[in-house]
């Protein structure tokens, strides 16, 4: 097993070295101006004609000879004859030869068909747009190396530039490699992975003004990858090889580049994104991108986006940045540049950034991220409450319109999201799953608008309220009932292991999958164990934690666990069986400010709608009786 | 002459009324996911498969049965047999049945071909990506009414969504009207105008996610325009009629809408942009846009962009806004909402906004504008030095990289711009023309980096330096020589009026075109008049002002003037003759800070390059001897 190690080259250094080594000589193509949106000019563009190319009336009225109007005033009106002293003109009409001013229609008294009277003289050239008022022939309309916007196309045409010389778009070859990859397909069998990174690369490259050239999937074979790179280098300006960029047994990219050209960098000091290969083959840059989606997309931006802009000679546009309060501690390792995907909540006038998973394999974390928080190499991270700069992945308006939900996960929240958007499509609802206790803490710290909670209190035998009274006493918060739901054992179809009560879980050979600490479902399980006097040690798998009902069901479906505690709909979504254990109340906790806001009232209307009950109960295992009931509110908040 | 008057409806009111009246019911189309970039989802999209859909190794190493590794430590290494206790796996490989943990290659000691030794136990499920780690079947990947970004396409494919239901793009019909309009053509005769607004509309609509449908040009004829609107309403979701939206004799749009449907608004209280018609025909919104380009583009954004986002149910993204210092007084009229195109200079760490022309007919003002400054109806404008909010038309990076030039206009500045961009394509140079005295004042007030000046001092018989000493005494500024240039009479080809000296200009029947106050060329002309003892009153046209050499030449070429004073290259650009009068020195004045900056030194290198001299002297009428000479610098600035 051959093993080579990755470097820890600072990102900036790797970028500068690459740019220094690559010289592009873009070809020029002359294209029709109406098709040139977003293209980059190859030279300064001068006006060929003036706009207007004749003296034009700037008003509706009459064209006159100014000197014939001199002396006109209230006492001495001047009369003008049509065809001799004046001509009727509309805005934009050419001024006939011999005329040199326009009088607005409002200032004319019609005497008869042929005669008008005026009470004021006209100054020469008044209300006339002279030749070239807009564009003068010979004038520079746009400079070279300039990205054309809609209005620039208008000015080019106005200046008589029907075609425009632009730089050919850089061709960027995308070579997906991996024996397990298949093209997008409806059915995927075990061991197969749909090749989707290439689609993401192509879409980004289009946005940046490049022309993606998607090469077919190449299996993990040194010779085939080498051939693919050689072919791509001949046809493209930039080559991307996806996966196989690290230092493992089947990571061929670095060796291919060493054989065909030169490796500049293998490994950058970033987390994620470290295993990248940057090389040059026949003068063309070749980037070996990591297979994990998040690492791949970040490196794409760091290197491919840089190269596309370098090709055009343009500055890379920066994403909008905001200052946000860090909602949860973020730890960084000295020496590496960390890139943390974060959600951003706009809560009580503050931006709150919370880290998402740092796993580079989770594409969904890029979908969910509102922004990216960069931690420089010499920095140890952020404590909760510190202010950090975040680069936005979404428009700020969308963040302002987003209801931030946290706490326990429940499928009824997805239904609610749909209904909220149907009622007001500008509104978004974003959920993160931190368990019921996590939800209470998030509301306490002002990190979320709403939190789903289902916490059973052994002492009182009731749900949620005792916890709210304990942790949020005297706080301006409101507790709203959402749904009753069944919790039960999620087991394989047909329940082959005959699981009935919690006692069955302690049987030898039974593997359990638990929920994370702070989850209401875990508290329920602990309560069930305690009732039966069963020790945690007796449950094989007690320490393996899943973060959602669906993850629990996925573990059972995947065969790594025999049973887990969860909700009915998660079991059916995975084609599993469900053995009811208990009905629990799932409530929404929210700040008083949110409850009283228009967003809050919109949300409440959705919760109380018959449509919500219909859709949630159709999932199975739910009852929406009392949905929207105010369980708890300080006197001042009560409105229901 | 029929005359109806425009309303002064507040813009916001007109927008709200329109949105209230229009209900879109977008059709749904199912398209391949890789083609869905920028499209808007028609429903929430759930994952069809989990990603990964098998337990996969997260590392290069060996898959083991965790329980066989228990008890391993330095004193008690555990040996494992290949095929029995372990299987070699690479990152991404499926974990074979019966195995439940992965040990990294780094932590394995190879004993022989078949045997490895480990010194640490493996925890169950360590280094394994469980089924659904990225995407779990049944999970919502993206909500409905959501604009798909590159990374969203990746997540959709990862979740097995090979196609995606999206809203059909709204079709927006564009009907250009005007008898004077012609399609883009190389040659334009007098009275013809290239139809370019439609191209600009189509490009904006594409950027906003709509499908523009360009209808042919329709002459100014009530019946034909009515037919075009009827046809468009049948095929499109939104209809735009361009020009004819005001209240003049040939402004048919409002009457067509009254006959076919209903007019909601005719005239909004904005400057520019007032003459817009907003109506509904057969439930479809029809917008009559003004003919003047600036009014047209602003109204397009106010109404068409609004409707496209209303169609999708999306919030309109806002442009980035910055606070800028107002460089020149901006006057607003009470009651109207003013939209002022401005340039923005980034000078000594401050953003300085200067108004461009307010004429709605000047497309180039939209090209040149860095941003838009809005003055609310109840506001009287800004004094110089006040802070105003500006909406950016360009990326801020570009503004940071722009050298702001002002003062007198000279063609050598265009050459310099080209060379600056060739040396560093990220750099821009933007010129506004305010005359030499205006340039001195701009440098004095810190509104520009450099200013072109050519001011003749009668007392000393020298150029520029006496003015600098008078107006910028003790200031940290540097004066750099750019070119010597010939000023002369710009006359028709063959000089038919036999103009030689300034005396000839006082002849009856000769029409002069002057330059604006503060222009060096005007001072020169005044000096010539004084030398000959000629009174200004004797010069017909003395009070008509053009703002550049090219505009002077355009006036002569267009026949509205017989002669003007200007430079050789402006005359030849327009095919005119040139009678030399004087050689003058055109210098660049700059702040010391700019002179010492890297931008300043880059600029100086360009000025001193043989390429600059070659290109400028090729224009004719120039000498670049001494180009780049430091004429004046405080001791501390001197570097040359």
Coordinates of N, CA and C in Angstrom, one line a residue, chain A residues 1 3 34 37 44 51 53-55 58 60 88 90-91 94 105-106 110 125 129 131 133-137 139-141 143-146 149-155 157-158 160 162 184-186 188-194 196 199-200 203-204 207 248-250 292 297 309-310 313-318 359 361-364 366-368 393-394 397 401 414 417-418 421 425-426 428 544 550 558 560 574, chain B residues 1 3 34 37 44 51 53-55 58 60 88 90-91 94 105-106 110 125 129 131 133-137 139-146 149-155 157-158 160 162 184-186 188-194 196 199-200 203-204 207 248-250 292 297 309-310 313-318 359 361-364 366-368 393-394 397 401 414 417-418 421 425-426 428 544 550 558 560 574:
Chain A
X1 N 0.8 -1.2 0.0 CA 0.0 0.0 0.0 C 0.9 1.2 0.0
X3 N 1.9 5.0 0.0 CA 1.3 6.2 0.7 C 2.2 7.4 0.5
X34 N -26.7 42.1 -29.9 CA -27.8 41.6 -29.0 C -27.5 40.3 -28.3
X37 N -24.6 39.8 -24.1 CA -24.8 39.9 -22.7 C -23.8 39.1 -21.9
X44 N -11.3 48.3 -26.8 CA -12.2 49.4 -26.6 C -13.2 49.5 -27.7
X51 N -25.5 59.4 -32.0 CA -26.9 59.1 -31.6 C -27.4 60.3 -30.8
X53 N -28.4 60.8 -34.9 CA -27.5 61.2 -36.0 C -28.1 62.4 -36.8
X54 N -29.1 63.0 -36.2 CA -29.7 64.2 -36.7 C -30.2 65.1 -35.6
X55 N -30.5 66.4 -35.8 CA -31.0 67.2 -34.8 C -32.5 66.8 -34.6
X58 N -36.9 67.6 -29.0 CA -36.9 67.0 -27.7 C -38.3 67.1 -27.0
X60 N -42.9 67.6 -28.0 CA -44.0 67.8 -29.0 C -44.2 69.3 -29.1
X88 N -44.9 71.5 -37.6 CA -45.3 70.7 -36.4 C -44.3 69.5 -36.2
X90 N -43.1 66.2 -33.5 CA -43.2 65.4 -32.2 C -41.8 65.1 -31.7
X91 N -41.8 64.7 -30.5 CA -40.6 64.3 -29.8 C -39.9 63.2 -30.7
X94 N -37.0 64.7 -36.8 CA -35.9 65.6 -37.3 C -36.3 67.0 -37.4
X105 N -45.7 72.5 -27.2 CA -47.1 72.6 -27.6 C -47.9 73.4 -26.5
X106 N -47.5 73.3 -25.3 CA -48.2 74.0 -24.2 C -48.1 75.5 -24.4
X110 N -53.3 78.3 -30.8 CA -53.7 78.1 -32.2 C -54.7 79.2 -32.6
X125 N -31.8 76.8 -30.6 CA -31.4 75.4 -30.2 C -32.2 75.0 -28.9
X129 N -32.6 68.1 -29.4 CA -31.5 67.2 -29.0 C -30.5 67.3 -30.2
X131 N -27.3 66.6 -32.7 CA -26.6 65.4 -33.1 C -25.5 65.0 -32.0
X133 N -26.0 64.0 -29.0 CA -26.3 64.3 -27.6 C -26.0 63.1 -26.7
X134 N -26.4 61.9 -27.2 CA -26.3 60.7 -26.5 C -24.9 60.1 -26.7
X135 N -24.6 59.8 -27.9 CA -23.3 59.2 -28.3 C -22.7 59.9 -29.5
X136 N -21.4 60.3 -29.3 CA -20.8 61.0 -30.4 C -19.9 60.1 -31.2
X137 N -19.9 60.1 -32.5 CA -19.1 59.2 -33.3 C -17.6 59.4 -32.8
X139 N -16.4 58.3 -30.0 CA -16.3 58.3 -28.5 C -16.2 56.8 -28.1
X140 N -15.5 56.6 -27.0 CA -15.3 55.2 -26.4 C -16.6 54.9 -25.7
X141 N -17.3 53.8 -26.1 CA -18.5 53.4 -25.4 C -18.2 52.6 -24.2
X143 N -14.7 50.2 -22.5 CA -13.3 49.9 -22.6 C -13.1 48.4 -23.0
X144 N -11.9 48.0 -23.2 CA -11.6 46.6 -23.4 C -11.7 45.8 -22.1
X145 N -11.8 44.5 -22.2 CA -11.8 43.6 -21.0 C -12.9 44.1 -20.1
X146 N -14.1 44.3 -20.6 CA -15.2 44.9 -19.9 C -16.4 43.9 -20.1
X149 N -23.1 44.6 -19.8 CA -24.4 44.5 -19.1 C -25.5 44.9 -20.1
X150 N -26.8 44.7 -19.7 CA -27.8 45.1 -20.7 C -27.7 46.5 -21.2
X151 N -27.5 47.4 -20.4 CA -27.5 48.8 -20.8 C -26.3 49.1 -21.8
X152 N -25.2 48.4 -21.6 CA -24.1 48.6 -22.5 C -24.4 48.1 -23.9
X153 N -25.2 47.1 -24.0 CA -25.7 46.6 -25.4 C -26.5 47.7 -26.1
X154 N -27.3 48.4 -25.3 CA -28.1 49.5 -25.8 C -27.2 50.6 -26.4
X155 N -26.2 51.0 -25.6 CA -25.3 52.1 -26.0 C -24.5 51.6 -27.2
X157 N -25.4 49.5 -29.6 CA -26.3 49.6 -30.8 C -26.6 51.1 -31.2
X158 N -26.8 51.9 -30.1 CA -27.0 53.3 -30.4 C -25.8 53.9 -31.1
X160 N -24.1 52.4 -33.3 CA -23.9 51.8 -34.6 C -23.1 50.5 -34.5
X162 N -23.2 47.1 -34.4 CA -24.2 46.0 -34.6 C -23.5 44.6 -34.2
X184 N -26.7 10.4 -14.2 CA -27.9 10.6 -13.5 C -29.0 9.5 -13.9
X185 N -29.6 8.8 -13.0 CA -30.5 7.8 -13.3 C -31.5 7.7 -12.2
X186 N -32.7 7.2 -12.6 CA -33.8 7.1 -11.6 C -33.5 6.0 -10.6
X188 N -30.7 3.5 -8.6 CA -29.3 3.4 -8.2 C -29.2 2.2 -7.4
X189 N -28.3 1.3 -7.7 CA -28.1 0.1 -6.9 C -26.9 0.3 -6.0
X190 N -26.8 -0.6 -5.0 CA -25.8 -0.4 -4.0 C -24.4 -0.4 -4.6
X191 N -23.6 0.5 -4.1 CA -22.2 0.6 -4.6 C -22.2 1.6 -5.8
X192 N -23.3 2.1 -6.3 CA -23.3 3.1 -7.3 C -23.5 4.5 -6.7
X193 N -22.9 5.5 -7.3 CA -23.2 6.9 -6.9 C -23.5 7.7 -8.2
X194 N -24.5 8.5 -8.2 CA -24.8 9.4 -9.3 C -23.7 10.4 -9.3
X196 N -22.7 13.7 -9.6 CA -23.4 15.0 -9.6 C -22.4 16.2 -9.5
X199 N -22.1 18.3 -12.7 CA -23.3 19.2 -12.9 C -23.1 20.5 -12.2
X200 N -22.7 20.3 -10.9 CA -22.5 21.5 -10.1 C -21.3 22.4 -10.7
X203 N -22.5 24.2 -13.8 CA -23.4 25.4 -13.5 C -22.6 26.6 -12.9
X204 N -21.7 26.3 -12.0 CA -20.9 27.4 -11.5 C -20.1 28.1 -12.7
X207 N -22.1 30.4 -14.6 CA -22.3 31.6 -13.9 C -21.1 32.6 -14.0
X248 N -4.2 8.6 -1.7 CA -4.6 7.2 -1.4 C -4.2 6.3 -2.6
X249 N -4.6 5.0 -2.4 CA -4.2 4.0 -3.3 C -4.7 4.2 -4.7
X250 N -5.9 4.8 -4.8 CA -6.5 5.0 -6.1 C -6.6 6.5 -6.5
X292 N -15.1 14.7 -2.2 CA -16.2 15.1 -1.3 C -16.7 16.4 -1.8
X297 N -16.4 21.9 -4.2 CA -16.9 23.2 -4.6 C -16.1 24.3 -4.1
X309 N -11.4 34.2 -14.2 CA -11.2 35.7 -14.1 C -9.8 36.1 -14.6
X310 N -8.9 35.3 -14.3 CA -7.5 35.6 -14.8 C -7.5 35.6 -16.3
X313 N -8.9 38.7 -17.4 CA -8.3 39.9 -16.8 C -9.3 40.7 -16.0
X314 N -10.2 40.0 -15.4 CA -11.2 40.7 -14.6 C -11.0 40.4 -13.1
X315 N -11.4 41.3 -12.2 CA -11.4 41.1 -10.8 C -12.5 40.2 -10.4
X316 N -12.2 39.2 -9.5 CA -13.3 38.3 -9.0 C -14.3 39.1 -8.2
X317 N -15.6 39.1 -8.5 CA -16.5 39.8 -7.7 C -16.6 39.1 -6.3
X318 N -16.8 39.9 -5.3 CA -16.9 39.4 -3.9 C -18.3 39.2 -3.5
X359 N -18.6 18.1 8.1 CA -18.2 17.0 7.2 C -18.2 17.4 5.8
X361 N -18.5 15.7 3.3 CA -19.3 14.8 2.4 C -20.7 15.2 2.3
X362 N -21.1 16.2 3.1 CA -22.5 16.6 3.2 C -22.9 17.7 2.2
X363 N -23.4 17.3 1.0 CA -23.8 18.3 0.0 C -24.9 19.2 0.6
X364 N -25.8 18.6 1.4 CA -26.9 19.3 1.9 C -26.5 20.5 2.8
X366 N -24.2 22.5 2.1 CA -24.0 23.6 1.2 C -25.3 24.2 0.8
X367 N -26.3 23.3 0.6 CA -27.7 23.8 0.3 C -28.2 24.6 1.4
X368 N -28.0 24.1 2.6 CA -28.6 24.8 3.8 C -27.9 26.0 4.2
X393 N -24.1 33.4 1.1 CA -24.5 32.5 0.0 C -25.9 32.8 -0.6
X394 N -26.6 33.6 0.2 CA -28.0 33.9 -0.3 C -28.2 35.4 -0.2
X397 N -32.1 39.7 1.6 CA -33.6 39.8 1.7 C -34.2 38.4 2.1
X401 N -36.3 37.3 5.5 CA -37.7 36.7 5.4 C -37.8 35.3 5.9
X414 N -42.1 20.2 8.0 CA -42.0 20.3 6.6 C -43.4 20.7 6.0
X417 N -43.8 24.4 6.7 CA -43.0 25.2 5.7 C -43.7 25.4 4.4
X418 N -44.2 24.3 3.9 CA -45.0 24.4 2.6 C -46.1 25.3 2.7
X421 N -45.1 29.0 2.9 CA -44.7 29.5 1.6 C -45.9 29.7 0.7
X425 N -45.2 33.4 -0.5 CA -44.0 32.7 -1.1 C -42.7 33.4 -0.8
X426 N -42.7 34.6 -0.3 CA -41.5 35.3 0.0 C -40.9 34.8 1.3
X428 N -39.5 32.0 4.1 CA -38.9 30.7 4.1 C -38.9 30.3 5.6
X544 N -24.8 4.7 20.2 CA -24.8 5.2 18.8 C -25.9 6.1 18.6
X550 N -35.6 10.3 10.7 CA -35.3 9.7 9.4 C -34.0 8.9 9.5
X558 N -31.0 0.2 6.6 CA -29.7 -0.2 6.1 C -29.1 -1.4 6.8
X560 N -28.0 -1.7 9.9 CA -27.0 -1.5 10.9 C -27.6 -1.5 12.3
X574 N -39.4 4.8 5.0 CA -38.4 3.9 4.6 C -38.9 2.5 4.4
Chain B
X1 N -54.7 69.7 -32.2 CA -53.7 69.0 -31.4 C -54.3 68.6 -30.1
X3 N -54.5 67.1 -26.5 CA -53.5 67.0 -25.4 C -54.2 66.5 -24.2
X34 N -29.8 18.8 -14.6 CA -28.6 19.5 -15.0 C -29.0 20.8 -15.8
X37 N -30.5 25.2 -13.7 CA -29.9 26.3 -13.1 C -30.7 27.6 -13.2
X44 N -42.1 21.5 -3.2 CA -41.0 21.1 -2.5 C -40.4 19.8 -3.1
X51 N -28.3 9.3 0.1 CA -26.9 9.5 -0.4 C -26.0 9.5 0.7
X53 N -26.2 5.6 -0.7 CA -27.3 4.6 -0.5 C -26.7 3.2 0.0
X54 N -25.5 3.3 0.5 CA -24.8 2.2 1.2 C -23.9 2.7 2.2
X55 N -23.5 1.9 3.2 CA -22.5 2.3 4.1 C -21.1 2.3 3.4
X58 N -15.1 6.0 4.9 CA -14.8 7.4 4.9 C -13.3 7.7 4.8
X60 N -9.3 5.7 3.5 CA -8.5 4.6 3.0 C -8.0 3.8 4.1
X88 N -9.5 -4.8 2.6 CA -9.0 -3.5 2.3 C -10.1 -2.6 1.6
X90 N -11.0 1.5 0.1 CA -10.6 2.9 -0.1 C -11.8 3.8 0.2
X91 N -11.5 5.1 0.3 CA -12.6 6.1 0.6 C -13.7 5.9 -0.4
X94 N -18.0 0.5 -0.6 CA -19.0 -0.1 0.3 C -18.3 -0.9 1.4
X105 N -5.4 3.7 7.2 CA -4.2 3.0 6.8 C -3.0 3.4 7.6
X106 N -3.0 4.6 8.1 CA -1.9 5.1 9.0 C -1.8 4.3 10.2
X110 N 1.6 -3.6 8.7 CA 1.5 -4.7 7.8 C 2.6 -5.8 8.3
X125 N -18.7 1.5 13.9 CA -19.1 2.5 13.0 C -18.1 3.7 12.8
X129 N -19.2 6.2 6.6 CA -20.3 7.2 6.2 C -21.6 6.3 6.1
X131 N -25.5 5.1 5.5 CA -26.5 5.4 4.5 C -27.2 6.7 4.9
X133 N -26.0 9.7 5.1 CA -25.3 10.8 5.8 C -25.5 12.1 5.1
X134 N -25.5 12.1 3.8 CA -25.7 13.4 3.1 C -27.1 13.7 2.9
X135 N -27.8 12.8 2.2 CA -29.3 13.0 2.0 C -30.0 11.8 2.4
X136 N -31.1 11.9 3.1 CA -31.9 10.8 3.5 C -33.2 10.8 2.7
X137 N -33.5 9.6 2.2 CA -34.7 9.5 1.4 C -35.9 10.1 2.1
X139 N -36.4 13.2 2.7 CA -36.0 14.6 3.2 C -36.3 15.7 2.2
X140 N -36.7 16.8 2.6 CA -36.9 18.0 1.7 C -35.5 18.5 1.3
X141 N -35.2 18.5 0.0 CA -34.0 19.0 -0.5 C -34.1 20.5 -0.7
X142 N -35.1 21.0 -1.4 CA -35.3 22.4 -1.5 C -36.8 22.6 -1.4
X143 N -37.3 23.8 -0.9 CA -38.7 24.1 -0.8 C -39.3 24.5 -2.2
X144 N -40.5 24.7 -2.3 CA -41.1 25.2 -3.5 C -40.8 26.7 -3.7
X145 N -41.0 27.2 -4.9 CA -40.8 28.6 -5.2 C -39.3 29.0 -4.8
X146 N -38.4 28.2 -5.2 CA -37.0 28.4 -4.8 C -36.2 28.4 -6.0
X149 N -29.7 27.1 -7.4 CA -28.3 27.5 -7.5 C -27.5 26.2 -7.9
X150 N -26.2 26.4 -8.3 CA -25.4 25.2 -8.7 C -25.4 24.1 -7.7
X151 N -25.2 24.5 -6.4 CA -25.1 23.4 -5.4 C -26.4 22.7 -5.2
X152 N -27.5 23.4 -5.4 CA -28.8 22.7 -5.3 C -29.0 21.6 -6.3
X153 N -28.5 21.9 -7.5 CA -28.6 20.8 -8.5 C -27.9 19.6 -8.1
X154 N -26.7 19.8 -7.5 CA -25.9 18.6 -7.0 C -26.7 17.9 -5.9
X155 N -27.3 18.5 -5.0 CA -28.1 17.9 -3.9 C -29.3 17.1 -4.5
X157 N -29.6 15.8 -7.6 CA -29.1 14.6 -8.2 C -28.7 13.6 -7.2
X158 N -28.0 14.0 -6.1 CA -27.6 13.1 -5.1 C -28.8 12.4 -4.5
X160 N -31.4 11.6 -6.1 CA -32.0 10.8 -7.1 C -33.1 11.6 -7.9
X162 N -33.6 13.2 -10.9 CA -33.0 13.4 -12.2 C -33.7 14.4 -13.0
X184 N -31.2 46.8 -36.0 CA -29.7 47.1 -36.0 C -29.1 47.0 -37.4
X185 N -28.4 48.0 -37.8 CA -27.9 48.0 -39.2 C -26.6 48.8 -39.1
X186 N -25.7 48.5 -40.1 CA -24.4 49.2 -40.1 C -24.6 50.6 -40.5
X188 N -27.0 54.0 -41.1 CA -28.2 54.6 -40.6 C -28.3 55.9 -41.3
X189 N -29.4 56.2 -42.0 CA -29.6 57.5 -42.6 C -30.3 58.5 -41.7
X190 N -30.3 59.7 -42.1 CA -30.9 60.8 -41.2 C -32.4 60.4 -41.0
X191 N -32.9 60.6 -39.8 CA -34.3 60.4 -39.5 C -34.5 58.9 -39.1
X192 N -33.5 58.1 -39.2 CA -33.6 56.7 -38.7 C -33.0 56.5 -37.4
X193 N -33.5 55.7 -36.5 CA -32.9 55.4 -35.3 C -32.9 53.9 -35.1
X194 N -31.7 53.3 -34.8 CA -31.6 51.9 -34.5 C -32.4 51.6 -33.2
X196 N -32.8 50.0 -30.2 CA -31.9 49.3 -29.2 C -32.6 49.1 -27.9
X199 N -33.4 45.4 -27.2 CA -32.3 44.5 -26.9 C -32.0 44.7 -25.4
X200 N -32.0 45.9 -24.9 CA -31.7 46.1 -23.5 C -32.8 45.4 -22.6
X203 N -32.3 41.7 -22.5 CA -31.1 41.3 -21.7 C -31.5 41.3 -20.2
X204 N -32.1 42.4 -19.8 CA -32.5 42.5 -18.4 C -33.5 41.4 -18.1
X207 N -31.8 38.2 -17.4 CA -31.1 38.2 -16.1 C -32.1 38.0 -15.0
X248 N -48.6 62.8 -25.9 CA -48.5 63.6 -27.1 C -49.4 63.1 -28.2
X249 N -49.3 63.7 -29.4 CA -50.1 63.5 -30.5 C -50.0 62.0 -31.0
X250 N -48.8 61.5 -31.0 CA -48.6 60.1 -31.5 C -48.4 59.1 -30.4
X292 N -37.5 57.5 -24.2 CA -36.1 57.9 -23.7 C -35.5 56.8 -23.0
X297 N -35.6 52.3 -19.0 CA -34.9 51.2 -18.2 C -35.3 51.3 -16.8
X309 N -40.9 38.9 -10.6 CA -40.7 38.3 -9.3 C -42.1 38.0 -8.7
X310 N -43.1 38.8 -9.0 CA -44.4 38.5 -8.5 C -44.9 37.2 -9.1
X313 N -43.3 34.6 -7.3 CA -43.5 34.6 -5.8 C -42.1 34.8 -5.1
X314 N -41.2 35.5 -5.7 CA -39.9 35.7 -5.1 C -39.7 37.2 -4.7
X315 N -38.9 37.4 -3.8 CA -38.5 38.7 -3.4 C -37.5 39.3 -4.3
X316 N -37.7 40.5 -4.7 CA -36.7 41.1 -5.6 C -35.4 41.3 -4.9
X317 N -34.3 40.8 -5.5 CA -33.0 41.0 -4.8 C -32.7 42.5 -4.9
X318 N -32.0 43.0 -3.9 CA -31.6 44.4 -3.9 C -30.2 44.6 -4.3
X359 N -30.4 64.2 -18.2 CA -31.2 64.1 -19.4 C -31.6 62.6 -19.6
X361 N -32.5 61.2 -22.2 CA -32.2 60.6 -23.5 C -30.7 60.1 -23.6
X362 N -30.0 60.2 -22.6 CA -28.5 59.9 -22.7 C -28.2 58.5 -22.2
X363 N -28.3 57.5 -23.1 CA -28.0 56.1 -22.8 C -26.6 56.0 -22.1
X364 N -25.6 56.8 -22.6 CA -24.3 56.7 -22.1 C -24.2 57.1 -20.6
X366 N -26.2 56.0 -18.5 CA -26.4 54.7 -17.8 C -25.2 53.8 -17.8
X367 N -24.5 53.9 -19.0 CA -23.3 53.1 -19.1 C -22.2 53.6 -18.1
X368 N -22.2 55.0 -18.0 CA -21.1 55.6 -17.2 C -21.4 55.5 -15.7
X393 N -24.5 50.1 -9.3 CA -24.6 49.5 -10.7 C -23.5 48.6 -11.0
X394 N -22.4 48.7 -10.3 CA -21.2 47.9 -10.6 C -20.7 47.3 -9.3
X397 N -15.7 46.2 -6.1 CA -14.3 45.9 -6.4 C -13.8 46.8 -7.6
X401 N -11.0 49.8 -8.0 CA -9.9 49.7 -8.9 C -9.9 50.8 -10.0
X414 N -8.0 58.7 -23.6 CA -8.5 57.4 -24.0 C -7.4 56.4 -24.3
X417 N -6.1 55.3 -21.0 CA -7.0 54.3 -20.4 C -6.7 52.9 -21.0
X418 N -6.6 52.8 -22.3 CA -6.3 51.6 -23.0 C -4.9 51.0 -22.4
X421 N -5.2 49.7 -18.9 CA -5.9 48.4 -18.8 C -5.0 47.3 -19.4
X425 N -5.3 44.7 -16.4 CA -6.7 44.7 -16.9 C -7.7 44.9 -15.7
X426 N -7.3 44.8 -14.5 CA -8.3 45.0 -13.4 C -8.5 46.5 -13.1
X428 N -9.5 50.3 -14.1 CA -10.3 51.1 -15.0 C -9.9 52.6 -14.8
X544 N -23.6 79.5 -27.0 CA -23.9 78.1 -27.1 C -22.7 77.3 -26.7
X550 N -15.2 66.8 -29.2 CA -16.0 66.0 -30.1 C -17.4 66.6 -30.3
X558 N -22.6 68.7 -38.1 CA -24.1 68.6 -38.3 C -24.6 69.9 -38.9
X560 N -24.9 72.9 -37.6 CA -25.5 73.9 -36.7 C -24.5 75.0 -36.3
X574 N -14.3 63.6 -37.3 CA -15.6 63.9 -38.0 C -15.5 64.2 -39.4

